[in-house]
Amino acid sequence: MALLVNLTGAVLAGLVVWWFWLARPKPRRAESGPVAITMADGAFDPAVVEVAAGQPVTLRITRRDPAPHAAQVLFPDLDRAVDLPLDEPRSLSLPALEPGEHEFTCQMRLYVGRLVAA
Amino acid sequence: MADDEIRLSISGMSCAGCVRAVEEALAAVPGVDEAAVNFAEHTADVRGEVAPAELVKAVKDAGYDAAELRGAEDESAKEEAEAAHYRGLLQRAAVAGAAGALLMAGTMGGLLPVVEVAPWLWLAIGIGVLVVMVHAGGHFYSGAWKAFRVHNANMDTLIALGTGAAWVYSMAVAAFPEAVPSLARHAYFEASVLILAFINLGQALEMRARGRTSAAIRRLLGMQPRTARVVREGQEIDVAIEEVGLDETVRVRPGERIPVDGTLLDGESAVDESMLTGEPMPITKAPGDSVAGGTTNTTGSFLFRAERIGEDTALARIIKLVRQAQASKPAIGRLADRVAAVFVPVVLLIAIATFLAWYNVGPEPVVSYALVATVTVLVIACPCALGLATPLSLMVGVGKAAESGILIRRGESLQQAGAITTVVLDKTGTVTEGAPAVTEVIAAGDERELLRRAAAAEAGSEHPLAAAVLAAARARDITPPKAEGFEAESGRGVTARVEGEVLFVGRPDAHALAADWQQRIETARSRGETPILVSVDGEPAGLLIIADPVREDSAAAIRRLHGRGIRVALVTGDHETTARAVAEQVGIDTVFAGVPPEAKADRVADLQGGGEVVAMVGDGINDAPALARADVGFAIGSGTDVAIESADITLMRASLHGVAEAVAISRATVRNIKQNLFGAFIYNSIGIPVAAGVLYPATGLLLSPIIAGAAMAASSVTVVTNANRLRLFRPEEAA
């Protein structure tokens, strides 16, 4: 029994490391036009967006979560932020991005998403 | 996804061709489905998924002007949504709290039988508790699941796992009591619901306190009037603010707020601009003067032309700037971000390690102890306190600064302002009023003729001293002749050909002058005035003495900076004697004189090379390179686009006190952030090990998960409350 419990613990620990650090969610490739992102129930949808590098991109973010920390989305690398009224989409135009990843979060980092420019 | 409908006011259209050009420009913007221009109203209606800023840019690129017609931001809807959320949190806390209290009373008062006596009863209680958990914590569970699906873990994950594990274990005990050692046959249903009660209550209190941190933005938004009185076809009519178009004539009556930005056409009044600039005295406005939306007219009535509307008004840009700054992250917050990014998975690993440690080496009943310690670790860990520590203090600090007429571009600038060791002040327009005037004309021949020629040569110059010469000529009704071959040599003067003669107007130093003129030059300089020489074909023709009075409060503001241990230096293109005289008047000890505008940045760099953290204060226009080079660039005394764009901090009020106040606000904000970060780190660094049971071997202490839930809720409330303390800070009273 003890062996089983310890083994389960070790497997769980491995799963935590793999799921949260090693495995990456598959990015959703943005089609032409503004990229729609929704923030609700603690997660951006999509949480990882792939956009074309070297081209300006417009994001259209809709907040469905009334919690105050969700009232702003920050793009710390790009020094940009957008205020989000509840249930009203807001557009944010970003300049052409260098290839790489740009994180976006709510004020408290409870919502975390990534913009992958490729 | 629904399309946006955006309305623009267009100016500059004069014919049907213009209508087509604007429509084509709008239709070419990606995301636009339909664009229709109404020539009579000078408006455009656009439908599509597109940012208004892109539409405005397209119209401007086509050679016209445009601004979005948008109503004043409605805070009431937002406040209503937040109030409903607050009530919801309280209600969930009450339901979960009541259920938990009943269960606790039942267990401790002996009203409920132990699990093995009536397992069916406990199974029924478990189902009831599940209903309460879904009601009071459903948002945590769905949040945790959604975050998990995208490989993310957050506070919801910890709460969901902590309360979920307690419930699952309790149900297992109730369903299979024989499978669990007798000492471990205990249900923890009350812990599940009481944790949710405390966390909901904490979030409600946090939300209420957070509302106060954005008071400054609400005050700014409250300055936007909802209606305006416009003159259309000779009639004055009241319209909603979003219907005021570019170039419309607007009436402002006594006591009213000015609706948008523009230029006064007719009438005169004193306008209270204190909410925008912090300047307490009303400013008299006459035809030709600019007026800003959101400021208050006092007793007069006037008409003005609307020139900037919607998001282009000074007030809207200030609000945008404040919001951007509040949302940015200063360096001090990045450590917390780095920790927060790995925090929850690390806590999950600690929870697993805790369970295994208790299971392997803990006392009997090991399963109970292991479960209690694991749930307590999950529940006590608080990523929220880390996440809140920086943004909330920054929000209050930036808002506080805006209330004092100090506009901060980025959180980084706010942090840097507190670390300044040297402030470099530009002379003209910064230490002085910036309105130089010719006070004396010394001519070898006719004074009017000297001014006429000097004005002709200076007509092509943008230097403030040139403006003084031209103003002196205008005051004497002198019309300067046309100049040719104008050349300006930075820091020296201008040369031009006027009526066949080569005129030089500038510094007199390179010329051999008569002893009495030399004496006049020295006297002027010793008073802090600037003498300039006018020479014709290389022969000295006269001197113009130009004075720019020192701002009334410059000396007091510089004393405040000295009081904060900050060195103050003066940089100017002026002669050493003039610069020293001004420096002496205001108490500055370090002077860089004779420095041309482009070399000011080098002086800043020299100081930085010596290890100083340098702030440069200037008008934001001709010293932009120095402002950019400095660790913190302050533009003083204007809300012009150029100043706001080029400076890290813009002082809306033309006073150096703003620099001292920015430093004071910065230091108070950084101190507040440090307190929050320290609290959040210490809380988690002590709370998590104690929850895991590190004190148990020595003291027998093992925290209850319920206490952990209360502690977690209290930790975020503490951070918010501490950030709110900053609201009481009075920068104007700080030495």
XYZ file of C-alpha atoms in Angstrom, chain A residues 11-118:
108
model
C 3.660 10.083 -10.776
C 1.436 13.014 -9.793
C 4.508 15.197 -9.224
C 5.834 14.170 -12.623
C 2.484 14.987 -14.200
C 2.467 18.458 -12.579
C 5.937 19.190 -13.955
C 5.085 17.828 -17.375
C 1.648 19.434 -17.740
C 2.417 22.888 -16.380
C 6.021 23.352 -17.514
C 7.071 20.937 -20.215
C 3.958 20.389 -22.318
C 2.800 23.502 -24.182
C -0.747 24.016 -25.388
C -1.154 24.015 -29.123
C -1.457 27.575 -30.400
C -4.502 28.531 -32.394
C -3.474 30.076 -35.685
C -5.163 33.416 -36.233
C -6.894 33.776 -39.568
C -7.088 37.115 -41.352
C -8.830 39.993 -39.586
C -8.998 40.732 -35.864
C -8.220 37.869 -33.479
C -11.131 37.228 -31.112
C -10.147 36.380 -27.535
C -12.594 35.833 -24.678
C -11.721 35.962 -21.004
C -14.097 34.001 -18.817
C -13.905 31.637 -15.839
C -10.201 32.083 -15.254
C -8.890 31.444 -18.758
C -8.393 33.189 -22.079
C -9.960 31.430 -25.015
C -7.821 30.844 -26.978
C -4.998 30.989 -24.446
C -2.273 30.703 -27.069
C -2.648 32.542 -30.347
C -0.271 32.249 -33.258
C -0.005 35.331 -35.434
C 2.153 36.162 -38.405
C 5.428 37.813 -37.387
C 6.266 41.108 -39.065
C 2.632 42.072 -39.593
C 0.441 44.313 -37.451
C -2.311 42.455 -35.648
C -5.583 43.536 -34.062
C -6.944 41.652 -31.075
C -10.597 41.824 -30.115
C -10.901 40.917 -26.494
C -14.198 40.335 -24.715
C -14.358 40.078 -20.957
C -17.092 37.881 -19.514
C -15.710 37.779 -15.969
C -17.007 40.528 -13.634
C -14.029 40.169 -11.240
C -12.101 43.483 -11.062
C -8.725 41.933 -11.880
C -10.119 40.952 -15.285
C -10.873 44.574 -16.157
C -7.510 45.046 -17.837
C -5.326 42.894 -20.053
C -1.614 43.666 -19.952
C 1.017 42.943 -22.586
C 4.117 43.665 -20.445
C 6.683 42.995 -23.218
C 4.896 45.307 -25.595
C 4.174 47.951 -22.958
C 0.491 47.911 -23.872
C -2.698 47.445 -21.904
C -6.364 47.492 -22.719
C -9.328 48.289 -20.477
C -12.200 45.876 -20.796
C -15.757 46.792 -19.917
C -17.876 43.749 -19.142
C -19.329 41.978 -22.204
C -18.163 44.676 -24.639
C -15.446 43.671 -27.103
C -12.469 46.010 -27.214
C -9.962 46.130 -30.055
C -6.242 46.495 -29.522
C -3.968 47.111 -32.485
C -0.428 45.846 -32.078
C 2.496 46.746 -34.303
C 4.333 44.192 -36.417
C 5.830 41.730 -33.935
C 9.279 40.169 -33.986
C 9.189 36.369 -34.051
C 8.830 35.103 -30.493
C 6.398 34.826 -27.620
C 4.594 37.653 -25.873
C 2.687 36.943 -22.686
C -0.573 38.661 -21.859
C -2.198 38.530 -18.458
C -4.843 40.065 -16.266
C -3.639 42.397 -13.524
C -3.096 39.579 -11.057
C -1.788 36.983 -13.521
C -4.761 34.736 -12.827
C -5.424 34.889 -16.548
C -2.353 34.062 -18.608
C -2.150 33.809 -22.385
C 0.550 33.880 -25.032
C 0.829 35.514 -28.395
C 3.191 33.521 -30.584
C 4.536 35.500 -33.522
C 5.885 33.062 -36.126
